[in-house]
Amino acid sequence: MSELGPRLRPTLDGIPTYKPGKPASADSFKLSSNENPYPPLPGVLEAAVAAAGTFNRYPDMAVSGLTAELAQRFGVPAEHIATGTGSVGVAQSLILSAAGEGDEVIFAWRSFEAYPIITQVAGATPVPVPLTADEAHDLDAMLAAITDRTRLIFVCNPNNPTGAAIHREELVRFLDAVPSDVLVVLDEAYREFIRDEQVPDGIELYRDRPNVCVLRTFSKAYGLAGLRVGFAVAHEPVATALRKTAVPFGVSQLAQDAAVASLRAEDALLERVEALVQERERVSAGLTAQGWTVVDSQANFVWLRLGERTMEFAEACGRAGVVVRPFPGEGVRVSIGEVAGNDIFLATAETFRKEF
Ligand SMILES: *Cc1c(COP(=O)(O)O)cnc(C)c1O
């Protein structure tokens, strides 16, 4: 008997495993995963606890309560909403719906690290397009990268990890130029943190464009990262495909009920978001005053391009008590968290800058 193991798909060999943000030790701040630093609101926690009493049952497979709530909140037909296990889950369903072996998926790079992974899991070919010198999507280069094998394009607005956002005029010009049979996914995981009025709301752009799909999540502004719930807003054929390719019963009843409670507590949540935006502005201004070149971040994190000194900087932050997210050879992304954590980061950046 030979000792061959089970034959797995060769496409998996080239796939990096997803690297989660480093966990923080008890005495340090975790600024590595763009999480909301605030604990759940009391009403949201109560809804989740109540749902926990029924977890011997499967969740509502149609996710009807949350879907109805979202449809009303965004003024879209319920049929245009598809939920999933985080927006990463929905993004994976989008690729499974649109791209297979030999098909191409375009995205900016560096951008959200799940894009190349989920593309390759589906057997499709990732086509990364470098960011511009000012850390933004190069939409012209992305248009130029379209071939007759292109099936899907991710546009991450604002971009993770750089925070740069695309303005309305530029995005509309891009959407108008993309062939109508290519699906464009506007990943708006940080939508609630945008304050630049020139950044469009993807939900307005999707309405008269059947090839545009918007991705949103409850993980960031709404503070439900641990419950895994996100959604897409898309026209029927796409939304229907998403329901076919999603893991059945993927969104737990806890997650569904907590998401509904979050939407109902939106005013309180958006106050917290506003406080985080104020902190982002304070941290960005502090970095600029120290002499760093800082992207105008429209998300809940800031980006420092440190090149070869990235790991050194991340280690200095770690020693000082904040865990940040390094991308070796490129830069660090630092989530906006508790004021005390942000202060430690700023102090470390200042010391490092002087030696830079
Ligand atoms: C955090 C993030 C998501 C959301 O992930 P979830 O699966 O919803 O937790 C999606 N897209 C981008 C760009 C992100 O940064």
mmCIF file of C-alpha atoms and ligand atoms in Angstrom:
data_model
loop_
_atom_site.group_PDB
_atom_site.id
_atom_site.type_symbol
_atom_site.label_atom_id
_atom_site.label_comp_id
_atom_site.label_asym_id
_atom_site.label_seq_id
_atom_site.Cartn_x
_atom_site.Cartn_y
_atom_site.Cartn_z
ATOM 1 C CA MET A 1 0.000 0.000 0.000
ATOM 2 C CA SER A 2 1.404 3.360 -0.914
ATOM 3 C CA GLU A 3 1.218 6.141 1.643
ATOM 4 C CA LEU A 4 -0.364 8.781 -0.558
ATOM 5 C CA GLY A 5 -2.546 11.211 1.330
ATOM 6 C CA PRO A 6 -5.900 12.322 -0.030
ATOM 7 C CA ARG A 7 -5.603 14.304 -3.240
ATOM 8 C CA LEU A 8 -6.389 17.940 -2.605
ATOM 9 C CA ARG A 9 -6.864 20.661 -5.199
ATOM 10 C CA PRO A 10 -3.453 21.878 -6.365
ATOM 11 C CA THR A 11 -4.802 25.435 -6.492
ATOM 12 C CA LEU A 12 -4.688 25.486 -2.675
ATOM 13 C CA ASP A 13 -0.881 25.165 -2.634
ATOM 14 C CA GLY A 14 -0.300 28.755 -3.670
ATOM 15 C CA ILE A 15 -2.765 30.258 -1.207
ATOM 16 C CA PRO A 16 -1.491 32.126 1.816
ATOM 17 C CA THR A 17 -3.488 31.460 4.973
ATOM 18 C CA TYR A 18 -5.355 34.452 6.358
ATOM 19 C CA LYS A 19 -3.320 36.173 9.046
ATOM 20 C CA PRO A 20 -5.537 37.503 11.775
ATOM 21 C CA GLY A 21 -4.459 40.558 13.735
ATOM 22 C CA LYS A 22 -2.235 39.511 16.628
ATOM 23 C CA PRO A 23 -4.134 39.008 19.864
ATOM 24 C CA ALA A 24 -3.207 41.481 22.570
ATOM 25 C CA SER A 25 -1.848 40.359 25.908
ATOM 26 C CA ALA A 26 -3.804 41.400 29.000
ATOM 27 C CA ASP A 27 -1.762 44.570 29.415
ATOM 28 C CA SER A 28 -1.734 45.828 25.834
ATOM 29 C CA PHE A 29 -4.163 47.452 23.405
ATOM 30 C CA LYS A 30 -5.198 45.554 20.283
ATOM 31 C CA LEU A 31 -5.001 47.964 17.382
ATOM 32 C CA SER A 32 -4.443 45.265 14.779
ATOM 33 C CA SER A 33 -7.857 44.172 13.478
ATOM 34 C CA ASN A 34 -9.900 47.360 12.967
ATOM 35 C CA GLU A 35 -12.326 46.264 15.638
ATOM 36 C CA ASN A 36 -14.639 48.589 17.485
ATOM 37 C CA PRO A 37 -13.098 49.108 20.937
ATOM 38 C CA TYR A 38 -16.483 49.645 22.612
ATOM 39 C CA PRO A 39 -18.225 46.655 24.227
ATOM 40 C CA PRO A 40 -21.734 45.751 22.991
ATOM 41 C CA LEU A 41 -24.533 48.197 23.837
ATOM 42 C CA PRO A 42 -26.780 46.845 26.622
ATOM 43 C CA GLY A 43 -29.807 46.396 24.320
ATOM 44 C CA VAL A 44 -27.736 44.554 21.722
ATOM 45 C CA LEU A 45 -26.249 42.269 24.348
ATOM 46 C CA GLU A 46 -29.741 41.524 25.706
ATOM 47 C CA ALA A 47 -30.977 40.550 22.249
ATOM 48 C CA ALA A 48 -28.020 38.212 21.788
ATOM 49 C CA VAL A 49 -28.453 36.682 25.247
ATOM 50 C CA ALA A 50 -32.149 36.092 24.581
ATOM 51 C CA ALA A 51 -31.304 34.375 21.290
ATOM 52 C CA ALA A 52 -28.739 32.228 23.070
ATOM 53 C CA GLY A 53 -31.620 30.535 24.871
ATOM 54 C CA THR A 54 -32.678 28.912 21.573
ATOM 55 C CA PHE A 55 -29.411 27.702 20.192
ATOM 56 C CA ASN A 56 -30.584 24.107 20.207
ATOM 57 C CA ARG A 57 -32.565 25.239 17.132
ATOM 58 C CA TYR A 58 -31.282 26.141 13.684
ATOM 59 C CA PRO A 59 -31.465 29.840 12.890
ATOM 60 C CA ASP A 60 -34.047 31.334 10.538
ATOM 61 C CA MET A 61 -32.492 30.223 7.262
ATOM 62 C CA ALA A 62 -34.094 33.040 5.285
ATOM 63 C CA VAL A 63 -32.742 35.613 7.763
ATOM 64 C CA SER A 64 -36.143 37.261 7.322
ATOM 65 C CA GLY A 65 -36.170 39.686 10.259
ATOM 66 C CA LEU A 66 -32.780 41.180 9.511
ATOM 67 C CA THR A 67 -33.410 41.246 5.769
ATOM 68 C CA ALA A 68 -36.676 43.153 6.221
ATOM 69 C CA GLU A 69 -34.978 45.598 8.594
ATOM 70 C CA LEU A 70 -32.109 46.205 6.150
ATOM 71 C CA ALA A 71 -34.436 46.599 3.179
ATOM 72 C CA GLN A 72 -36.335 49.294 5.023
ATOM 73 C CA ARG A 73 -33.212 50.986 6.368
ATOM 74 C CA PHE A 74 -31.669 51.326 2.886
ATOM 75 C CA GLY A 75 -34.834 51.683 0.831
ATOM 76 C CA VAL A 76 -34.170 48.609 -1.324
ATOM 77 C CA PRO A 77 -36.300 45.545 -2.116
ATOM 78 C CA ALA A 78 -35.817 42.675 0.351
ATOM 79 C CA GLU A 79 -34.916 40.476 -2.629
ATOM 80 C CA HIS A 80 -31.826 42.636 -3.156
ATOM 81 C CA ILE A 81 -30.359 41.768 0.253
ATOM 82 C CA ALA A 82 -28.183 38.712 0.798
ATOM 83 C CA THR A 83 -26.596 38.042 4.184
ATOM 84 C CA GLY A 84 -23.616 35.911 5.106
ATOM 85 C CA THR A 85 -21.054 34.989 7.721
ATOM 86 C CA GLY A 86 -19.389 38.374 7.760
ATOM 87 C CA SER A 87 -18.927 40.290 4.556
ATOM 88 C CA VAL A 88 -15.972 38.018 3.853
ATOM 89 C CA GLY A 89 -18.458 35.158 3.703
ATOM 90 C CA VAL A 90 -20.572 37.146 1.270
ATOM 91 C CA ALA A 91 -17.493 38.070 -0.783
ATOM 92 C CA GLN A 92 -16.591 34.402 -1.054
ATOM 93 C CA SER A 93 -20.117 33.619 -2.257
ATOM 94 C CA LEU A 94 -19.794 36.418 -4.818
ATOM 95 C CA ILE A 95 -16.662 34.859 -6.271
ATOM 96 C CA LEU A 96 -18.186 31.375 -6.243
ATOM 97 C CA SER A 97 -21.147 32.895 -8.077
ATOM 98 C CA ALA A 98 -19.151 34.703 -10.740
ATOM 99 C CA ALA A 99 -15.692 33.207 -11.233
ATOM 100 C CA GLY A 100 -14.219 29.747 -11.619
ATOM 101 C CA GLU A 101 -11.181 28.063 -13.136
ATOM 102 C CA GLY A 102 -9.456 30.357 -15.628
ATOM 103 C CA ASP A 103 -11.537 33.426 -14.783
ATOM 104 C CA GLU A 104 -9.929 36.592 -13.512
ATOM 105 C CA VAL A 105 -10.706 38.696 -10.447
ATOM 106 C CA ILE A 106 -9.228 42.190 -10.316
ATOM 107 C CA PHE A 107 -8.489 44.107 -7.130
ATOM 108 C CA ALA A 108 -6.167 46.846 -5.971
ATOM 109 C CA TRP A 109 -3.035 45.827 -4.118
ATOM 110 C CA ARG A 110 -2.332 46.238 -1.361
ATOM 111 C CA SER A 111 -5.921 45.955 -0.341
ATOM 112 C CA PHE A 112 -7.979 43.618 1.820
ATOM 113 C CA GLU A 113 -5.983 40.452 2.201
ATOM 114 C CA ALA A 114 -8.989 38.156 1.868
ATOM 115 C CA TYR A 115 -9.387 39.036 -1.855
ATOM 116 C CA PRO A 116 -6.497 36.947 -3.241
ATOM 117 C CA ILE A 117 -7.305 34.095 -0.858
ATOM 118 C CA ILE A 118 -10.988 33.700 -1.700
ATOM 119 C CA THR A 119 -10.223 34.182 -5.410
ATOM 120 C CA GLN A 120 -7.780 31.286 -5.413
ATOM 121 C CA VAL A 121 -10.032 29.094 -3.271
ATOM 122 C CA ALA A 122 -12.571 29.364 -6.089
ATOM 123 C CA GLY A 123 -9.864 28.358 -8.589
ATOM 124 C CA ALA A 124 -9.931 31.757 -10.274
ATOM 125 C CA THR A 125 -6.899 33.917 -11.048
ATOM 126 C CA PRO A 126 -6.154 36.987 -8.929
ATOM 127 C CA VAL A 127 -5.161 40.109 -10.874
ATOM 128 C CA PRO A 128 -3.709 42.563 -8.348
ATOM 129 C CA VAL A 129 -3.261 46.136 -9.591
ATOM 130 C CA PRO A 130 -0.752 48.267 -7.648
ATOM 131 C CA LEU A 131 -2.022 51.291 -5.728
ATOM 132 C CA THR A 132 -1.001 54.764 -6.889
ATOM 133 C CA ALA A 133 1.912 56.553 -5.189
ATOM 134 C CA ASP A 134 -0.585 58.223 -2.864
ATOM 135 C CA GLU A 135 -1.928 54.874 -1.636
ATOM 136 C CA ALA A 136 -5.198 54.973 -3.601
ATOM 137 C CA HIS A 137 -6.895 52.693 -6.157
ATOM 138 C CA ASP A 138 -5.455 53.184 -9.639
ATOM 139 C CA LEU A 139 -8.799 52.940 -11.406
ATOM 140 C CA ASP A 140 -7.344 53.571 -14.872
ATOM 141 C CA ALA A 141 -4.877 50.727 -14.425
ATOM 142 C CA MET A 142 -7.709 48.528 -13.138
ATOM 143 C CA LEU A 143 -9.733 49.314 -16.274
ATOM 144 C CA ALA A 144 -6.704 48.498 -18.398
ATOM 145 C CA ALA A 145 -6.406 45.138 -16.614
ATOM 146 C CA ILE A 146 -9.862 43.991 -17.759
ATOM 147 C CA THR A 147 -9.780 41.109 -20.266
ATOM 148 C CA ASP A 148 -12.485 38.850 -21.655
ATOM 149 C CA ARG A 149 -11.750 36.534 -18.699
ATOM 150 C CA THR A 150 -12.526 39.184 -16.091
ATOM 151 C CA ARG A 151 -15.601 38.235 -14.081
ATOM 152 C CA LEU A 152 -15.372 40.334 -10.937
ATOM 153 C CA ILE A 153 -13.651 43.496 -9.702
ATOM 154 C CA PHE A 154 -13.327 44.423 -6.043
ATOM 155 C CA VAL A 155 -13.250 48.127 -5.222
ATOM 156 C CA CYS A 156 -12.469 48.660 -1.536
ATOM 157 C CA ASN A 157 -13.751 52.096 -0.580
ATOM 158 C CA PRO A 158 -12.130 53.277 1.637
ATOM 159 C CA ASN A 159 -9.192 50.994 1.063
ATOM 160 C CA ASN A 160 -7.994 48.621 3.754
ATOM 161 C CA PRO A 161 -5.140 49.060 4.818
ATOM 162 C CA THR A 162 -4.372 52.564 3.500
ATOM 163 C CA GLY A 163 -7.637 54.366 4.317
ATOM 164 C CA ALA A 164 -7.707 56.252 0.999
ATOM 165 C CA ALA A 165 -11.188 56.742 -0.456
ATOM 166 C CA ILE A 166 -12.392 57.181 -4.027
ATOM 167 C CA HIS A 167 -14.466 60.215 -4.951
ATOM 168 C CA ARG A 168 -17.826 60.110 -6.693
ATOM 169 C CA GLU A 169 -16.811 61.483 -10.072
ATOM 170 C CA GLU A 170 -13.868 59.118 -10.384
ATOM 171 C CA LEU A 171 -15.879 56.075 -9.317
ATOM 172 C CA VAL A 172 -18.785 56.877 -11.628
ATOM 173 C CA ARG A 173 -16.399 57.258 -14.553
ATOM 174 C CA PHE A 174 -14.911 53.870 -13.679
ATOM 175 C CA LEU A 175 -18.296 52.145 -13.367
ATOM 176 C CA ASP A 176 -19.413 53.614 -16.675
ATOM 177 C CA ALA A 177 -16.317 52.164 -18.366
ATOM 178 C CA VAL A 178 -16.520 48.627 -16.951
ATOM 179 C CA PRO A 179 -18.297 46.191 -19.320
ATOM 180 C CA SER A 180 -21.820 45.527 -18.077
ATOM 181 C CA ASP A 181 -21.180 41.769 -17.825
ATOM 182 C CA VAL A 182 -18.418 42.214 -15.245
ATOM 183 C CA LEU A 183 -19.547 42.294 -11.610
ATOM 184 C CA VAL A 184 -18.161 45.238 -9.623
ATOM 185 C CA VAL A 185 -18.176 44.755 -5.856
ATOM 186 C CA LEU A 186 -18.004 47.961 -3.829
ATOM 187 C CA ASP A 187 -16.658 46.800 -0.489
ATOM 188 C CA GLU A 188 -17.805 49.429 1.999
ATOM 189 C CA ALA A 189 -16.824 47.776 5.281
ATOM 190 C CA TYR A 190 -15.937 51.211 6.716
ATOM 191 C CA ARG A 191 -18.811 53.225 5.239
ATOM 192 C CA GLU A 192 -19.935 54.674 8.590
ATOM 193 C CA PHE A 193 -16.506 56.246 9.217
ATOM 194 C CA ILE A 194 -16.494 58.316 6.009
ATOM 195 C CA ARG A 195 -16.704 62.068 6.523
ATOM 196 C CA ASP A 196 -15.447 63.234 3.114
ATOM 197 C CA GLU A 197 -18.656 64.221 1.339
ATOM 198 C CA GLN A 198 -17.156 63.546 -2.058
ATOM 199 C CA VAL A 199 -17.066 59.818 -1.324
ATOM 200 C CA PRO A 200 -20.235 58.298 -2.773
ATOM 201 C CA ASP A 201 -22.597 55.912 -1.028
ATOM 202 C CA GLY A 202 -22.404 52.689 -3.045
ATOM 203 C CA ILE A 203 -26.089 52.015 -2.445
ATOM 204 C CA GLU A 204 -26.924 55.066 -4.550
ATOM 205 C CA LEU A 205 -24.601 53.818 -7.305
ATOM 206 C CA TYR A 206 -25.967 50.266 -7.392
ATOM 207 C CA ARG A 207 -29.580 51.311 -7.995
ATOM 208 C CA ASP A 208 -29.385 51.768 -11.753
ATOM 209 C CA ARG A 209 -26.413 49.471 -12.339
ATOM 210 C CA PRO A 210 -27.278 45.754 -12.405
ATOM 211 C CA ASN A 211 -23.579 44.801 -12.390
ATOM 212 C CA VAL A 212 -22.796 46.669 -9.168
ATOM 213 C CA CYS A 213 -23.018 45.028 -5.760
ATOM 214 C CA VAL A 214 -22.376 46.704 -2.395
ATOM 215 C CA LEU A 215 -20.855 44.865 0.569
ATOM 216 C CA ARG A 216 -21.452 46.044 4.123
ATOM 217 C CA THR A 217 -20.686 44.526 7.495
ATOM 218 C CA PHE A 218 -21.744 44.647 11.117
ATOM 219 C CA SER A 219 -18.146 43.916 12.191
ATOM 220 C CA LYS A 220 -16.655 47.389 12.289
ATOM 221 C CA ALA A 221 -18.861 50.395 13.121
ATOM 222 C CA TYR A 222 -21.592 48.203 14.617
ATOM 223 C CA GLY A 223 -19.143 46.310 16.814
ATOM 224 C CA LEU A 224 -20.328 42.756 16.053
ATOM 225 C CA ALA A 225 -17.068 41.349 14.643
ATOM 226 C CA GLY A 226 -17.294 38.250 16.794
ATOM 227 C CA LEU A 227 -20.799 37.348 15.612
ATOM 228 C CA ARG A 228 -19.956 37.115 11.873
ATOM 229 C CA VAL A 229 -22.672 38.909 9.977
ATOM 230 C CA GLY A 230 -22.461 40.983 6.840
ATOM 231 C CA PHE A 231 -24.580 41.558 3.760
ATOM 232 C CA ALA A 232 -24.675 42.488 0.119
ATOM 233 C CA VAL A 233 -27.070 44.770 -1.692
ATOM 234 C CA ALA A 234 -27.360 43.640 -5.294
ATOM 235 C CA HIS A 235 -29.874 43.242 -8.100
ATOM 236 C CA GLU A 236 -31.859 40.019 -8.260
ATOM 237 C CA PRO A 237 -29.748 37.659 -10.322
ATOM 238 C CA VAL A 238 -26.703 38.417 -8.182
ATOM 239 C CA ALA A 239 -28.575 38.353 -4.864
ATOM 240 C CA THR A 240 -30.240 35.061 -5.845
ATOM 241 C CA ALA A 241 -26.860 33.559 -6.741
ATOM 242 C CA LEU A 242 -25.576 34.642 -3.339
ATOM 243 C CA ARG A 243 -28.374 32.809 -1.596
ATOM 244 C CA LYS A 244 -27.509 29.656 -3.600
ATOM 245 C CA THR A 245 -23.800 29.736 -2.825
ATOM 246 C CA ALA A 246 -23.988 30.728 0.850
ATOM 247 C CA VAL A 247 -23.370 28.173 3.581
ATOM 248 C CA PRO A 248 -26.874 27.132 4.722
ATOM 249 C CA PHE A 249 -27.784 28.472 8.175
ATOM 250 C CA GLY A 250 -24.474 30.341 8.235
ATOM 251 C CA VAL A 251 -25.711 33.374 10.149
ATOM 252 C CA SER A 252 -26.610 32.336 13.699
ATOM 253 C CA GLN A 253 -29.792 33.537 15.378
ATOM 254 C CA LEU A 254 -27.592 35.378 17.875
ATOM 255 C CA ALA A 255 -25.997 37.286 15.045
ATOM 256 C CA GLN A 256 -29.315 37.953 13.304
ATOM 257 C CA ASP A 257 -30.998 39.258 16.444
ATOM 258 C CA ALA A 258 -27.987 41.312 17.553
ATOM 259 C CA ALA A 259 -27.775 42.873 14.086
ATOM 260 C CA VAL A 260 -31.463 43.843 14.204
ATOM 261 C CA ALA A 261 -30.985 45.305 17.697
ATOM 262 C CA SER A 262 -27.936 47.233 16.425
ATOM 263 C CA LEU A 263 -29.910 48.778 13.586
ATOM 264 C CA ARG A 264 -32.545 49.841 16.111
ATOM 265 C CA ALA A 265 -29.841 51.334 18.357
ATOM 266 C CA GLU A 266 -28.181 53.099 15.467
ATOM 267 C CA ASP A 267 -28.180 56.551 17.061
ATOM 268 C CA ALA A 268 -26.190 55.349 20.067
ATOM 269 C CA LEU A 269 -23.838 53.362 17.848
ATOM 270 C CA LEU A 270 -23.224 56.225 15.462
ATOM 271 C CA GLU A 271 -22.307 58.461 18.402
ATOM 272 C CA ARG A 272 -19.545 55.995 19.188
ATOM 273 C CA VAL A 273 -18.501 56.018 15.560
ATOM 274 C CA GLU A 274 -18.314 59.805 15.695
ATOM 275 C CA ALA A 275 -16.042 59.604 18.750
ATOM 276 C CA LEU A 276 -13.783 57.197 16.839
ATOM 277 C CA VAL A 277 -13.738 59.561 13.846
ATOM 278 C CA GLN A 278 -12.675 62.386 16.183
ATOM 279 C CA GLU A 279 -9.905 60.149 17.484
ATOM 280 C CA ARG A 280 -8.852 59.322 13.926
ATOM 281 C CA GLU A 281 -8.568 63.028 13.173
ATOM 282 C CA ARG A 282 -6.589 63.607 16.367
ATOM 283 C CA VAL A 283 -4.193 60.737 15.635
ATOM 284 C CA SER A 284 -3.767 61.784 11.981
ATOM 285 C CA ALA A 285 -3.077 65.392 12.965
ATOM 286 C CA GLY A 286 -0.596 64.219 15.602
ATOM 287 C CA LEU A 287 1.276 62.085 13.072
ATOM 288 C CA THR A 288 1.350 64.920 10.543
ATOM 289 C CA ALA A 289 2.739 67.268 13.199
ATOM 290 C CA GLN A 290 5.469 64.698 13.889
ATOM 291 C CA GLY A 291 6.476 64.864 10.237
ATOM 292 C CA TRP A 292 4.868 61.690 8.847
ATOM 293 C CA THR A 293 3.127 61.651 5.501
ATOM 294 C CA VAL A 294 -0.388 60.545 6.395
ATOM 295 C CA VAL A 295 -3.171 59.432 4.050
ATOM 296 C CA ASP A 296 -6.504 61.157 4.671
ATOM 297 C CA SER A 297 -8.046 58.021 6.185
ATOM 298 C CA GLN A 298 -11.795 57.598 5.863
ATOM 299 C CA ALA A 299 -11.771 54.418 7.943
ATOM 300 C CA ASN A 300 -11.110 53.452 11.564
ATOM 301 C CA PHE A 301 -7.373 53.045 11.062
ATOM 302 C CA VAL A 302 -4.318 54.920 9.862
ATOM 303 C CA TRP A 303 -1.494 53.739 7.616
ATOM 304 C CA LEU A 304 2.214 54.440 7.845
ATOM 305 C CA ARG A 305 4.395 53.373 4.926
ATOM 306 C CA LEU A 306 7.595 52.272 6.641
ATOM 307 C CA GLY A 307 9.115 49.994 4.006
ATOM 308 C CA GLU A 308 12.061 48.033 5.371
ATOM 309 C CA ARG A 309 11.528 49.438 8.857
ATOM 310 C CA THR A 310 7.993 48.103 9.183
ATOM 311 C CA MET A 311 8.774 45.204 11.508
ATOM 312 C CA GLU A 312 11.071 47.305 13.648
ATOM 313 C CA PHE A 313 8.286 49.837 14.124
ATOM 314 C CA ALA A 314 5.690 47.153 14.888
ATOM 315 C CA GLU A 315 8.005 45.654 17.497
ATOM 316 C CA ALA A 316 8.556 49.053 19.108
ATOM 317 C CA CYS A 317 4.774 49.462 19.333
ATOM 318 C CA GLY A 318 4.458 46.000 20.854
ATOM 319 C CA ARG A 319 7.041 46.791 23.509
ATOM 320 C CA ALA A 320 5.193 50.012 24.331
ATOM 321 C CA GLY A 321 1.895 48.168 24.768
ATOM 322 C CA VAL A 322 0.004 48.426 21.468
ATOM 323 C CA VAL A 323 -0.368 45.608 18.967
ATOM 324 C CA VAL A 324 -0.459 46.974 15.393
ATOM 325 C CA ARG A 325 -0.753 45.234 12.040
ATOM 326 C CA PRO A 326 2.488 45.130 10.057
ATOM 327 C CA PHE A 327 2.723 44.236 6.376
ATOM 328 C CA PRO A 328 6.424 43.358 6.163
ATOM 329 C CA GLY A 329 8.367 45.527 3.736
ATOM 330 C CA GLU A 330 5.360 47.819 3.213
ATOM 331 C CA GLY A 331 3.909 49.506 6.251
ATOM 332 C CA VAL A 332 1.769 49.255 9.348
ATOM 333 C CA ARG A 333 -1.935 49.685 9.765
ATOM 334 C CA VAL A 334 -3.006 50.942 13.161
ATOM 335 C CA SER A 335 -6.637 50.742 14.193
ATOM 336 C CA ILE A 336 -8.156 53.609 16.108
ATOM 337 C CA GLY A 337 -8.994 52.249 19.547
ATOM 338 C CA GLU A 338 -9.195 53.457 23.114
ATOM 339 C CA VAL A 339 -7.706 56.931 23.687
ATOM 340 C CA ALA A 340 -4.971 55.485 25.941
ATOM 341 C CA GLY A 341 -3.919 53.013 23.241
ATOM 342 C CA ASN A 342 -3.916 55.702 20.552
ATOM 343 C CA ASP A 343 -1.722 57.839 22.821
ATOM 344 C CA ILE A 344 0.820 55.049 23.231
ATOM 345 C CA PHE A 345 0.926 54.623 19.459
ATOM 346 C CA LEU A 346 1.418 58.369 18.935
ATOM 347 C CA ALA A 347 4.231 58.507 21.505
ATOM 348 C CA THR A 348 5.966 55.516 19.888
ATOM 349 C CA ALA A 349 5.605 57.065 16.437
ATOM 350 C CA GLU A 350 7.125 60.297 17.702
ATOM 351 C CA THR A 351 10.187 58.591 19.170
ATOM 352 C CA PHE A 352 10.625 56.484 16.039
ATOM 353 C CA ARG A 353 10.261 59.491 13.768
ATOM 354 C CA LYS A 354 13.118 61.319 15.462
ATOM 355 C CA GLU A 355 15.432 58.398 14.769
ATOM 356 C CA PHE A 356 14.074 57.881 11.252
HETATM 357 C C1 LIG B 1 -13.051 44.059 7.963
HETATM 358 C C2 LIG B 1 -13.359 44.032 6.511
HETATM 359 C C3 LIG B 1 -14.426 43.313 6.025
HETATM 360 C C4 LIG B 1 -15.401 42.705 6.967
HETATM 361 O O1 LIG B 1 -15.191 41.477 7.329
HETATM 362 P P1 LIG B 1 -16.342 40.671 8.060
HETATM 363 O O2 LIG B 1 -16.219 39.346 7.433
HETATM 364 O O3 LIG B 1 -17.646 41.309 7.769
HETATM 365 O O4 LIG B 1 -15.984 40.706 9.495
HETATM 366 C C5 LIG B 1 -14.712 43.322 4.684
HETATM 367 N N1 LIG B 1 -13.968 44.041 3.843
HETATM 368 C C6 LIG B 1 -12.943 44.756 4.268
HETATM 369 C C7 LIG B 1 -12.185 45.573 3.310
HETATM 370 C C8 LIG B 1 -12.595 44.770 5.606
HETATM 371 O O5 LIG B 1 -11.555 45.478 6.008
#
